[in-house]
């Protein structure tokens, strides 16, 4: 192998050094994949759930992990490896990203870009019909999601997501849209449309990319998710077990209505997430 000096943002390297680094990354990835070769061999490959995890991992990680276990398959992605909790090392960069843009949100497109490319090409993952990304401050019920999907979004080759443009805490993609992303993101979304430069927030990037590739959002009629920041004193009332709790200016939590929802956001601490989970666990609805 001939060696040639090349310049990069990280200084001057030899061509051989660059190739060795790539080969090392590929070798590490293959080693990681061995831990998951027999994942979900005997399960219905309908809903695959995933999340990108910080290092150190978020304090709510273990609660979200318990929810993930109710999906047909799941994986966490980060820059560290923990096979016992299905955390895969895929991102070779610091997990903390800057915040900015129009909404002051995380500029995390590069991390998720790598995850989506991997999922689109991994045969064990891309054979699922639907893919649900959740943030680590999100409560979600996989069985309710599956019921909603089966009742209202049966075609796994077309629909891309729910929400407008896409609700960042919970993003639902179809098998067809993930496949299309894998085949055409590089030449159309990234090169022709330059979307990685236009949108540094992953939810806006993937929404713009899939729309460019011909997919549209399809959201079920009626409410399916809940978003709202609850005052601290509301959690005391939630612990008391009250079925209906009102706060602020005309805002109310009605357990019989919320029992039908599939996603709740945000809950930044284990305490708040667990209190809400306990309260929702006592609620009775039609999609439980």
PDB file of C-alpha atoms in Angstrom:
ATOM      1  CA  UNK A   1       0.000   0.000   0.000  1.00  0.00           C
ATOM      2  CA  UNK A   2       1.460   3.343  -0.985  1.00  0.00           C
ATOM      3  CA  UNK A   3       1.462   6.176   1.497  1.00  0.00           C
ATOM      4  CA  UNK A   4       0.420   9.694   0.520  1.00  0.00           C
ATOM      5  CA  UNK A   5       0.128  12.771   2.702  1.00  0.00           C
ATOM      6  CA  UNK A   6      -3.411  14.137   2.937  1.00  0.00           C
ATOM      7  CA  UNK A   7      -4.691  17.209   4.759  1.00  0.00           C
ATOM      8  CA  UNK A   8      -7.734  17.321   7.023  1.00  0.00           C
ATOM      9  CA  UNK A   9      -9.201  19.417   9.779  1.00  0.00           C
ATOM     10  CA  UNK A  10      -7.234  17.250  12.194  1.00  0.00           C
ATOM     11  CA  UNK A  11      -3.849  17.878  10.607  1.00  0.00           C
ATOM     12  CA  UNK A  12      -1.755  16.076   8.035  1.00  0.00           C
ATOM     13  CA  UNK A  13      -1.907  12.286   7.905  1.00  0.00           C
ATOM     14  CA  UNK A  14      -0.755   9.555   5.600  1.00  0.00           C
ATOM     15  CA  UNK A  15      -3.237   7.738   3.387  1.00  0.00           C
ATOM     16  CA  UNK A  16      -2.357   4.565   5.252  1.00  0.00           C
ATOM     17  CA  UNK A  17      -3.176   6.095   8.638  1.00  0.00           C
ATOM     18  CA  UNK A  18      -6.591   7.118   7.352  1.00  0.00           C
ATOM     19  CA  UNK A  19      -7.340   3.653   6.000  1.00  0.00           C
ATOM     20  CA  UNK A  20      -6.170   1.985   9.190  1.00  0.00           C
ATOM     21  CA  UNK A  21      -8.500   4.183  11.204  1.00  0.00           C
ATOM     22  CA  UNK A  22     -11.422   3.224   8.972  1.00  0.00           C
ATOM     23  CA  UNK A  23     -10.511  -0.448   9.207  1.00  0.00           C
ATOM     24  CA  UNK A  24     -10.306  -0.186  12.989  1.00  0.00           C
ATOM     25  CA  UNK A  25     -13.768   1.396  13.154  1.00  0.00           C
ATOM     26  CA  UNK A  26     -15.155  -1.365  10.939  1.00  0.00           C
ATOM     27  CA  UNK A  27     -13.536  -4.027  13.119  1.00  0.00           C
ATOM     28  CA  UNK A  28     -14.997  -2.505  16.300  1.00  0.00           C
ATOM     29  CA  UNK A  29     -18.437  -2.364  14.706  1.00  0.00           C
ATOM     30  CA  UNK A  30     -18.304  -6.017  13.676  1.00  0.00           C
ATOM     31  CA  UNK A  31     -17.331  -6.946  17.217  1.00  0.00           C
ATOM     32  CA  UNK A  32     -20.294  -4.976  18.544  1.00  0.00           C
ATOM     33  CA  UNK A  33     -22.680  -6.646  16.095  1.00  0.00           C
ATOM     34  CA  UNK A  34     -21.783 -10.108  17.372  1.00  0.00           C
ATOM     35  CA  UNK A  35     -23.602  -9.322  20.609  1.00  0.00           C
ATOM     36  CA  UNK A  36     -26.857  -8.846  18.694  1.00  0.00           C
ATOM     37  CA  UNK A  37     -26.738 -11.531  16.000  1.00  0.00           C
ATOM     38  CA  UNK A  38     -29.502 -13.621  17.610  1.00  0.00           C
ATOM     39  CA  UNK A  39     -31.701 -10.759  18.771  1.00  0.00           C
ATOM     40  CA  UNK A  40     -35.432 -11.407  18.431  1.00  0.00           C
ATOM     41  CA  UNK A  41     -35.105 -14.567  16.367  1.00  0.00           C
ATOM     42  CA  UNK A  42     -38.517 -15.848  17.437  1.00  0.00           C
ATOM     43  CA  UNK A  43     -40.419 -12.555  17.723  1.00  0.00           C
ATOM     44  CA  UNK A  44     -42.750 -10.674  15.452  1.00  0.00           C
ATOM     45  CA  UNK A  45     -40.540  -8.118  13.687  1.00  0.00           C
ATOM     46  CA  UNK A  46     -43.114  -5.354  13.696  1.00  0.00           C
ATOM     47  CA  UNK A  47     -41.875  -2.469  15.895  1.00  0.00           C
ATOM     48  CA  UNK A  48     -38.192  -1.709  16.486  1.00  0.00           C
ATOM     49  CA  UNK A  49     -37.454   0.964  19.097  1.00  0.00           C
ATOM     50  CA  UNK A  50     -34.203   2.879  19.469  1.00  0.00           C
ATOM     51  CA  UNK A  51     -32.639   5.831  21.229  1.00  0.00           C
ATOM     52  CA  UNK A  52     -29.370   7.737  21.239  1.00  0.00           C
ATOM     53  CA  UNK A  53     -27.841   7.795  24.718  1.00  0.00           C
ATOM     54  CA  UNK A  54     -25.421  10.265  26.240  1.00  0.00           C
ATOM     55  CA  UNK A  55     -22.264   9.380  28.115  1.00  0.00           C
ATOM     56  CA  UNK A  56     -22.642   9.226  31.049  1.00  0.00           C
ATOM     57  CA  UNK A  57     -26.101   7.889  30.301  1.00  0.00           C
ATOM     58  CA  UNK A  58     -29.178   9.892  31.281  1.00  0.00           C
ATOM     59  CA  UNK A  59     -30.578   9.295  34.759  1.00  0.00           C
ATOM     60  CA  UNK A  60     -33.847   8.078  33.206  1.00  0.00           C
ATOM     61  CA  UNK A  61     -32.073   5.428  31.128  1.00  0.00           C
ATOM     62  CA  UNK A  62     -33.179   2.388  33.134  1.00  0.00           C
ATOM     63  CA  UNK A  63     -36.838   3.427  33.166  1.00  0.00           C
ATOM     64  CA  UNK A  64     -36.793   3.948  29.405  1.00  0.00           C
ATOM     65  CA  UNK A  65     -35.024   0.608  29.013  1.00  0.00           C
ATOM     66  CA  UNK A  66     -37.962  -1.157  30.693  1.00  0.00           C
ATOM     67  CA  UNK A  67     -40.321   0.428  28.169  1.00  0.00           C
ATOM     68  CA  UNK A  68     -37.990  -0.544  25.317  1.00  0.00           C
ATOM     69  CA  UNK A  69     -38.174  -4.193  26.377  1.00  0.00           C
ATOM     70  CA  UNK A  70     -41.835  -4.241  25.359  1.00  0.00           C
ATOM     71  CA  UNK A  71     -40.956  -3.456  21.732  1.00  0.00           C
ATOM     72  CA  UNK A  72     -40.370  -6.374  19.343  1.00  0.00           C
ATOM     73  CA  UNK A  73     -36.727  -5.304  19.164  1.00  0.00           C
ATOM     74  CA  UNK A  74     -34.681  -2.417  20.513  1.00  0.00           C
ATOM     75  CA  UNK A  75     -31.225  -0.888  20.654  1.00  0.00           C
ATOM     76  CA  UNK A  76     -29.486   2.076  22.249  1.00  0.00           C
ATOM     77  CA  UNK A  77     -26.727   3.862  20.328  1.00  0.00           C
ATOM     78  CA  UNK A  78     -23.887   5.860  21.828  1.00  0.00           C
ATOM     79  CA  UNK A  79     -20.099   6.250  21.906  1.00  0.00           C
ATOM     80  CA  UNK A  80     -19.698   3.490  24.511  1.00  0.00           C
ATOM     81  CA  UNK A  81     -20.619  -0.167  24.620  1.00  0.00           C
ATOM     82  CA  UNK A  82     -22.752  -2.009  27.172  1.00  0.00           C
ATOM     83  CA  UNK A  83     -24.184  -5.192  25.613  1.00  0.00           C
ATOM     84  CA  UNK A  84     -25.928  -6.154  28.867  1.00  0.00           C
ATOM     85  CA  UNK A  85     -28.225  -3.163  28.324  1.00  0.00           C
ATOM     86  CA  UNK A  86     -28.134  -3.233  24.507  1.00  0.00           C
ATOM     87  CA  UNK A  87     -26.053  -0.083  24.225  1.00  0.00           C
ATOM     88  CA  UNK A  88     -24.068  -0.234  20.988  1.00  0.00           C
ATOM     89  CA  UNK A  89     -20.985   1.819  20.323  1.00  0.00           C
ATOM     90  CA  UNK A  90     -21.634   3.392  16.949  1.00  0.00           C
ATOM     91  CA  UNK A  91     -20.814   7.085  17.350  1.00  0.00           C
ATOM     92  CA  UNK A  92     -17.106   7.883  17.498  1.00  0.00           C
ATOM     93  CA  UNK A  93     -17.474  11.396  18.853  1.00  0.00           C
ATOM     94  CA  UNK A  94     -18.441  13.171  22.091  1.00  0.00           C
ATOM     95  CA  UNK A  95     -22.149  12.710  22.794  1.00  0.00           C
ATOM     96  CA  UNK A  96     -22.698  16.225  24.106  1.00  0.00           C
ATOM     97  CA  UNK A  97     -23.659  18.545  21.267  1.00  0.00           C
ATOM     98  CA  UNK A  98     -24.237  22.325  21.146  1.00  0.00           C
ATOM     99  CA  UNK A  99     -27.713  23.816  21.196  1.00  0.00           C
ATOM    100  CA  UNK A 100     -28.864  26.459  18.758  1.00  0.00           C
ATOM    101  CA  UNK A 101     -30.909  27.216  15.670  1.00  0.00           C
ATOM    102  CA  UNK A 102     -34.426  28.626  15.514  1.00  0.00           C
ATOM    103  CA  UNK A 103     -35.679  26.630  18.505  1.00  0.00           C
ATOM    104  CA  UNK A 104     -32.514  26.445  20.594  1.00  0.00           C
ATOM    105  CA  UNK A 105     -32.547  22.651  20.307  1.00  0.00           C
ATOM    106  CA  UNK A 106     -29.793  20.050  20.107  1.00  0.00           C
ATOM    107  CA  UNK A 107     -27.691  20.207  16.926  1.00  0.00           C
ATOM    108  CA  UNK A 108     -27.466  16.437  16.733  1.00  0.00           C
ATOM    109  CA  UNK A 109     -27.984  15.541  13.078  1.00  0.00           C
ATOM    110  CA  UNK A 110     -24.482  13.974  12.696  1.00  0.00           C
ATOM    111  CA  UNK A 111     -25.155  11.453  15.495  1.00  0.00           C
ATOM    112  CA  UNK A 112     -28.549  10.373  14.188  1.00  0.00           C
ATOM    113  CA  UNK A 113     -27.365  10.417  10.592  1.00  0.00           C
ATOM    114  CA  UNK A 114     -24.928   7.655  11.497  1.00  0.00           C
ATOM    115  CA  UNK A 115     -27.629   5.704  13.337  1.00  0.00           C
ATOM    116  CA  UNK A 116     -30.087   5.844  10.426  1.00  0.00           C
ATOM    117  CA  UNK A 117     -27.431   4.784   7.924  1.00  0.00           C
ATOM    118  CA  UNK A 118     -26.534   1.822  10.114  1.00  0.00           C
ATOM    119  CA  UNK A 119     -30.156   0.792  10.656  1.00  0.00           C
ATOM    120  CA  UNK A 120     -30.922   1.023   6.930  1.00  0.00           C
ATOM    121  CA  UNK A 121     -28.116  -1.401   6.060  1.00  0.00           C
ATOM    122  CA  UNK A 122     -28.299  -3.812   9.014  1.00  0.00           C
ATOM    123  CA  UNK A 123     -30.325  -6.862   7.940  1.00  0.00           C
ATOM    124  CA  UNK A 124     -31.385  -7.737  11.477  1.00  0.00           C
ATOM    125  CA  UNK A 125     -32.866  -4.257  11.962  1.00  0.00           C
ATOM    126  CA  UNK A 126     -34.146  -3.189   8.532  1.00  0.00           C
ATOM    127  CA  UNK A 127     -36.450  -6.211   8.321  1.00  0.00           C
ATOM    128  CA  UNK A 128     -38.789  -4.648  10.896  1.00  0.00           C
ATOM    129  CA  UNK A 129     -41.938  -2.954   9.590  1.00  0.00           C
ATOM    130  CA  UNK A 130     -41.828   0.168  11.795  1.00  0.00           C
ATOM    131  CA  UNK A 131     -39.143   2.107  13.685  1.00  0.00           C
ATOM    132  CA  UNK A 132     -39.801   4.242  16.748  1.00  0.00           C
ATOM    133  CA  UNK A 133     -37.151   6.643  17.998  1.00  0.00           C
ATOM    134  CA  UNK A 134     -37.688   7.993  21.511  1.00  0.00           C
ATOM    135  CA  UNK A 135     -35.815  10.529  23.585  1.00  0.00           C
ATOM    136  CA  UNK A 136     -34.647   9.631  27.079  1.00  0.00           C
ATOM    137  CA  UNK A 137     -37.139  12.018  28.699  1.00  0.00           C
ATOM    138  CA  UNK A 138     -40.119  10.316  27.063  1.00  0.00           C
ATOM    139  CA  UNK A 139     -42.696   7.853  28.401  1.00  0.00           C
ATOM    140  CA  UNK A 140     -44.087   5.582  25.719  1.00  0.00           C
ATOM    141  CA  UNK A 141     -46.217   2.455  25.475  1.00  0.00           C
ATOM    142  CA  UNK A 142     -45.122   0.135  22.653  1.00  0.00           C
ATOM    143  CA  UNK A 143     -48.331  -1.917  22.699  1.00  0.00           C
ATOM    144  CA  UNK A 144     -50.452   1.203  22.307  1.00  0.00           C
ATOM    145  CA  UNK A 145     -48.219   2.359  19.451  1.00  0.00           C
ATOM    146  CA  UNK A 146     -48.609  -0.998  17.738  1.00  0.00           C
ATOM    147  CA  UNK A 147     -52.386  -0.838  18.132  1.00  0.00           C
ATOM    148  CA  UNK A 148     -52.497   2.646  16.635  1.00  0.00           C
ATOM    149  CA  UNK A 149     -50.245   1.618  13.754  1.00  0.00           C
ATOM    150  CA  UNK A 150     -52.261  -1.499  12.937  1.00  0.00           C
ATOM    151  CA  UNK A 151     -55.566   0.383  13.110  1.00  0.00           C
ATOM    152  CA  UNK A 152     -54.540   3.458  11.152  1.00  0.00           C
ATOM    153  CA  UNK A 153     -51.262   2.936   9.272  1.00  0.00           C
ATOM    154  CA  UNK A 154     -51.231  -0.568   7.834  1.00  0.00           C
ATOM    155  CA  UNK A 155     -49.002   0.132   4.826  1.00  0.00           C
ATOM    156  CA  UNK A 156     -45.410  -0.126   6.049  1.00  0.00           C
ATOM    157  CA  UNK A 157     -44.031   0.808   2.629  1.00  0.00           C
ATOM    158  CA  UNK A 158     -45.342   4.369   2.481  1.00  0.00           C
ATOM    159  CA  UNK A 159     -46.031   6.389   5.603  1.00  0.00           C
ATOM    160  CA  UNK A 160     -43.091   7.995   7.356  1.00  0.00           C
ATOM    161  CA  UNK A 161     -44.109   9.518  10.643  1.00  0.00           C
ATOM    162  CA  UNK A 162     -46.683  11.163  12.844  1.00  0.00           C
ATOM    163  CA  UNK A 163     -46.605  14.812  13.785  1.00  0.00           C
ATOM    164  CA  UNK A 164     -45.915  18.000  11.917  1.00  0.00           C
ATOM    165  CA  UNK A 165     -43.214  18.266  11.017  1.00  0.00           C
ATOM    166  CA  UNK A 166     -42.087  15.363  13.216  1.00  0.00           C
ATOM    167  CA  UNK A 167     -42.427  15.261  17.006  1.00  0.00           C
ATOM    168  CA  UNK A 168     -38.809  14.988  18.128  1.00  0.00           C
ATOM    169  CA  UNK A 169     -39.485  13.037  21.357  1.00  0.00           C
ATOM    170  CA  UNK A 170     -41.101  10.180  19.384  1.00  0.00           C
ATOM    171  CA  UNK A 171     -40.443   9.676  15.659  1.00  0.00           C
ATOM    172  CA  UNK A 172     -42.117   6.845  13.785  1.00  0.00           C
ATOM    173  CA  UNK A 173     -40.697   5.714  10.440  1.00  0.00           C
ATOM    174  CA  UNK A 174     -41.893   3.013   8.091  1.00  0.00           C
ATOM    175  CA  UNK A 175     -39.723   0.272   6.640  1.00  0.00           C
ATOM    176  CA  UNK A 176     -40.148   1.746   3.174  1.00  0.00           C
ATOM    177  CA  UNK A 177     -39.009   5.204   4.197  1.00  0.00           C
ATOM    178  CA  UNK A 178     -35.947   3.869   6.055  1.00  0.00           C
ATOM    179  CA  UNK A 179     -35.018   1.838   2.979  1.00  0.00           C
ATOM    180  CA  UNK A 180     -35.427   4.894   0.764  1.00  0.00           C
ATOM    181  CA  UNK A 181     -33.240   6.927   3.126  1.00  0.00           C
ATOM    182  CA  UNK A 182     -30.524   4.293   2.972  1.00  0.00           C
ATOM    183  CA  UNK A 183     -30.547   4.268  -0.820  1.00  0.00           C
ATOM    184  CA  UNK A 184     -30.788   7.985  -1.589  1.00  0.00           C
ATOM    185  CA  UNK A 185     -29.861  10.189   1.379  1.00  0.00           C
ATOM    186  CA  UNK A 186     -26.278  10.647   0.182  1.00  0.00           C
ATOM    187  CA  UNK A 187     -26.980  11.741  -3.394  1.00  0.00           C
ATOM    188  CA  UNK A 188     -30.276  13.584  -2.918  1.00  0.00           C
ATOM    189  CA  UNK A 189     -30.669  14.799   0.688  1.00  0.00           C
ATOM    190  CA  UNK A 190     -27.036  15.495   1.501  1.00  0.00           C
ATOM    191  CA  UNK A 191     -25.356  16.298  -1.805  1.00  0.00           C
ATOM    192  CA  UNK A 192     -28.100  17.826  -3.960  1.00  0.00           C
ATOM    193  CA  UNK A 193     -30.283  19.451  -1.278  1.00  0.00           C
ATOM    194  CA  UNK A 194     -27.455  19.997   1.274  1.00  0.00           C
ATOM    195  CA  UNK A 195     -29.835  19.208   4.117  1.00  0.00           C
ATOM    196  CA  UNK A 196     -27.095  18.304   6.575  1.00  0.00           C
ATOM    197  CA  UNK A 197     -26.009  21.937   6.281  1.00  0.00           C
ATOM    198  CA  UNK A 198     -29.514  23.404   6.373  1.00  0.00           C
ATOM    199  CA  UNK A 199     -30.802  21.375   9.297  1.00  0.00           C
ATOM    200  CA  UNK A 200     -28.499  20.544  12.192  1.00  0.00           C
ATOM    201  CA  UNK A 201     -31.454  19.303  14.280  1.00  0.00           C
ATOM    202  CA  UNK A 202     -32.109  15.632  13.574  1.00  0.00           C
ATOM    203  CA  UNK A 203     -35.911  15.844  13.599  1.00  0.00           C
ATOM    204  CA  UNK A 204     -35.974  18.636  11.017  1.00  0.00           C
ATOM    205  CA  UNK A 205     -33.292  16.964   8.923  1.00  0.00           C
ATOM    206  CA  UNK A 206     -35.027  13.590   8.665  1.00  0.00           C
ATOM    207  CA  UNK A 207     -38.427  15.191   8.028  1.00  0.00           C
ATOM    208  CA  UNK A 208     -36.980  17.338   5.230  1.00  0.00           C
ATOM    209  CA  UNK A 209     -35.015  14.434   3.768  1.00  0.00           C
ATOM    210  CA  UNK A 210     -37.928  12.000   3.652  1.00  0.00           C
ATOM    211  CA  UNK A 211     -40.254  14.636   2.237  1.00  0.00           C
ATOM    212  CA  UNK A 212     -37.670  15.294  -0.472  1.00  0.00           C
ATOM    213  CA  UNK A 213     -37.667  11.557  -1.221  1.00  0.00           C
ATOM    214  CA  UNK A 214     -41.437  11.591  -1.729  1.00  0.00           C
ATOM    215  CA  UNK A 215     -42.833  10.616   1.671  1.00  0.00           C
ATOM    216  CA  UNK A 216     -45.472  12.504   3.623  1.00  0.00           C
ATOM    217  CA  UNK A 217     -46.525  12.627   7.251  1.00  0.00           C
ATOM    218  CA  UNK A 218     -49.576  10.620   8.213  1.00  0.00           C
ATOM    219  CA  UNK A 219     -50.926  11.299  11.680  1.00  0.00           C
ATOM    220  CA  UNK A 220     -53.945   9.506  13.158  1.00  0.00           C
ATOM    221  CA  UNK A 221     -57.097  11.472  13.829  1.00  0.00           C
ATOM    222  CA  UNK A 222     -57.401  12.602  17.407  1.00  0.00           C
ATOM    223  CA  UNK A 223     -54.807  12.916  20.123  1.00  0.00           C
ATOM    224  CA  UNK A 224     -52.217  10.175  20.464  1.00  0.00           C
ATOM    225  CA  UNK A 225     -49.487  11.941  22.478  1.00  0.00           C
ATOM    226  CA  UNK A 226     -49.214  14.434  25.324  1.00  0.00           C
ATOM    227  CA  UNK A 227     -46.633  17.210  25.655  1.00  0.00           C
ATOM    228  CA  UNK A 228     -46.430  19.608  28.565  1.00  0.00           C
ATOM    229  CA  UNK A 229     -44.195  20.774  31.380  1.00  0.00           C
ATOM    230  CA  UNK A 230     -45.847  20.070  34.724  1.00  0.00           C
ATOM    231  CA  UNK A 231     -45.227  22.262  37.797  1.00  0.00           C
ATOM    232  CA  UNK A 232     -43.481  20.479  40.655  1.00  0.00           C
ATOM    233  CA  UNK A 233     -46.548  20.558  42.913  1.00  0.00           C
ATOM    234  CA  UNK A 234     -48.537  18.568  40.332  1.00  0.00           C
ATOM    235  CA  UNK A 235     -46.338  15.553  40.987  1.00  0.00           C
ATOM    236  CA  UNK A 236     -47.450  15.584  44.629  1.00  0.00           C
ATOM    237  CA  UNK A 237     -51.043  15.325  43.450  1.00  0.00           C
ATOM    238  CA  UNK A 238     -50.131  12.591  40.995  1.00  0.00           C
ATOM    239  CA  UNK A 239     -48.665  10.601  43.878  1.00  0.00           C
ATOM    240  CA  UNK A 240     -51.933  10.965  45.782  1.00  0.00           C
ATOM    241  CA  UNK A 241     -53.679   9.020  43.020  1.00  0.00           C
ATOM    242  CA  UNK A 242     -56.249  11.625  42.020  1.00  0.00           C
ATOM    243  CA  UNK A 243     -57.906  10.698  38.725  1.00  0.00           C
ATOM    244  CA  UNK A 244     -58.301  14.304  37.539  1.00  0.00           C
ATOM    245  CA  UNK A 245     -55.778  17.036  38.312  1.00  0.00           C
ATOM    246  CA  UNK A 246     -56.093  20.654  37.173  1.00  0.00           C
ATOM    247  CA  UNK A 247     -53.305  23.231  37.238  1.00  0.00           C
ATOM    248  CA  UNK A 248     -52.375  26.562  35.696  1.00  0.00           C
ATOM    249  CA  UNK A 249     -54.977  28.260  33.527  1.00  0.00           C
ATOM    250  CA  UNK A 250     -57.542  25.649  32.630  1.00  0.00           C
ATOM    251  CA  UNK A 251     -55.082  22.781  32.160  1.00  0.00           C
ATOM    252  CA  UNK A 252     -56.125  19.361  33.419  1.00  0.00           C
ATOM    253  CA  UNK A 253     -54.796  15.824  33.488  1.00  0.00           C
ATOM    254  CA  UNK A 254     -57.729  13.442  33.005  1.00  0.00           C
ATOM    255  CA  UNK A 255     -56.638   9.863  33.580  1.00  0.00           C
ATOM    256  CA  UNK A 256     -59.419   8.240  31.541  1.00  0.00           C
ATOM    257  CA  UNK A 257     -58.394  10.256  28.463  1.00  0.00           C
ATOM    258  CA  UNK A 258     -54.647   9.940  28.941  1.00  0.00           C
ATOM    259  CA  UNK A 259     -54.912   6.168  29.278  1.00  0.00           C
ATOM    260  CA  UNK A 260     -55.519   6.042  25.520  1.00  0.00           C
ATOM    261  CA  UNK A 261     -52.357   7.957  24.605  1.00  0.00           C
ATOM    262  CA  UNK A 262     -49.110   6.324  23.537  1.00  0.00           C
ATOM    263  CA  UNK A 263     -46.450   8.978  24.243  1.00  0.00           C
ATOM    264  CA  UNK A 264     -45.859  11.480  27.065  1.00  0.00           C
ATOM    265  CA  UNK A 265     -43.133  14.140  27.222  1.00  0.00           C
ATOM    266  CA  UNK A 266     -41.025  15.555  28.900  1.00  0.00           C
ATOM    267  CA  UNK A 267     -39.906  13.966  32.196  1.00  0.00           C
ATOM    268  CA  UNK A 268     -36.305  14.890  32.913  1.00  0.00           C
ATOM    269  CA  UNK A 269     -35.727  13.022  36.194  1.00  0.00           C
ATOM    270  CA  UNK A 270     -36.344   9.424  37.304  1.00  0.00           C
ATOM    271  CA  UNK A 271     -38.599  10.709  40.082  1.00  0.00           C
ATOM    272  CA  UNK A 272     -40.921  12.623  37.742  1.00  0.00           C
ATOM    273  CA  UNK A 273     -40.938   9.841  35.165  1.00  0.00           C
ATOM    274  CA  UNK A 274     -41.718   7.163  37.763  1.00  0.00           C
ATOM    275  CA  UNK A 275     -44.491   9.220  39.383  1.00  0.00           C
ATOM    276  CA  UNK A 276     -46.131   9.734  35.987  1.00  0.00           C
ATOM    277  CA  UNK A 277     -45.732   6.055  35.100  1.00  0.00           C
ATOM    278  CA  UNK A 278     -47.379   5.033  38.376  1.00  0.00           C
ATOM    279  CA  UNK A 279     -50.270   7.434  37.815  1.00  0.00           C
ATOM    280  CA  UNK A 280     -50.767   6.297  34.230  1.00  0.00           C
ATOM    281  CA  UNK A 281     -50.610   2.694  35.380  1.00  0.00           C
ATOM    282  CA  UNK A 282     -53.757   3.250  37.429  1.00  0.00           C
ATOM    283  CA  UNK A 283     -55.613   4.908  34.541  1.00  0.00           C
ATOM    284  CA  UNK A 284     -58.053   2.882  32.480  1.00  0.00           C
ATOM    285  CA  UNK A 285     -58.689   3.427  28.800  1.00  0.00           C
ATOM    286  CA  UNK A 286     -59.508   1.594  25.598  1.00  0.00           C
ATOM    287  CA  UNK A 287     -55.988   0.976  24.255  1.00  0.00           C
ATOM    288  CA  UNK A 288     -54.201  -0.390  27.336  1.00  0.00           C
TER     289      UNK A 288
END
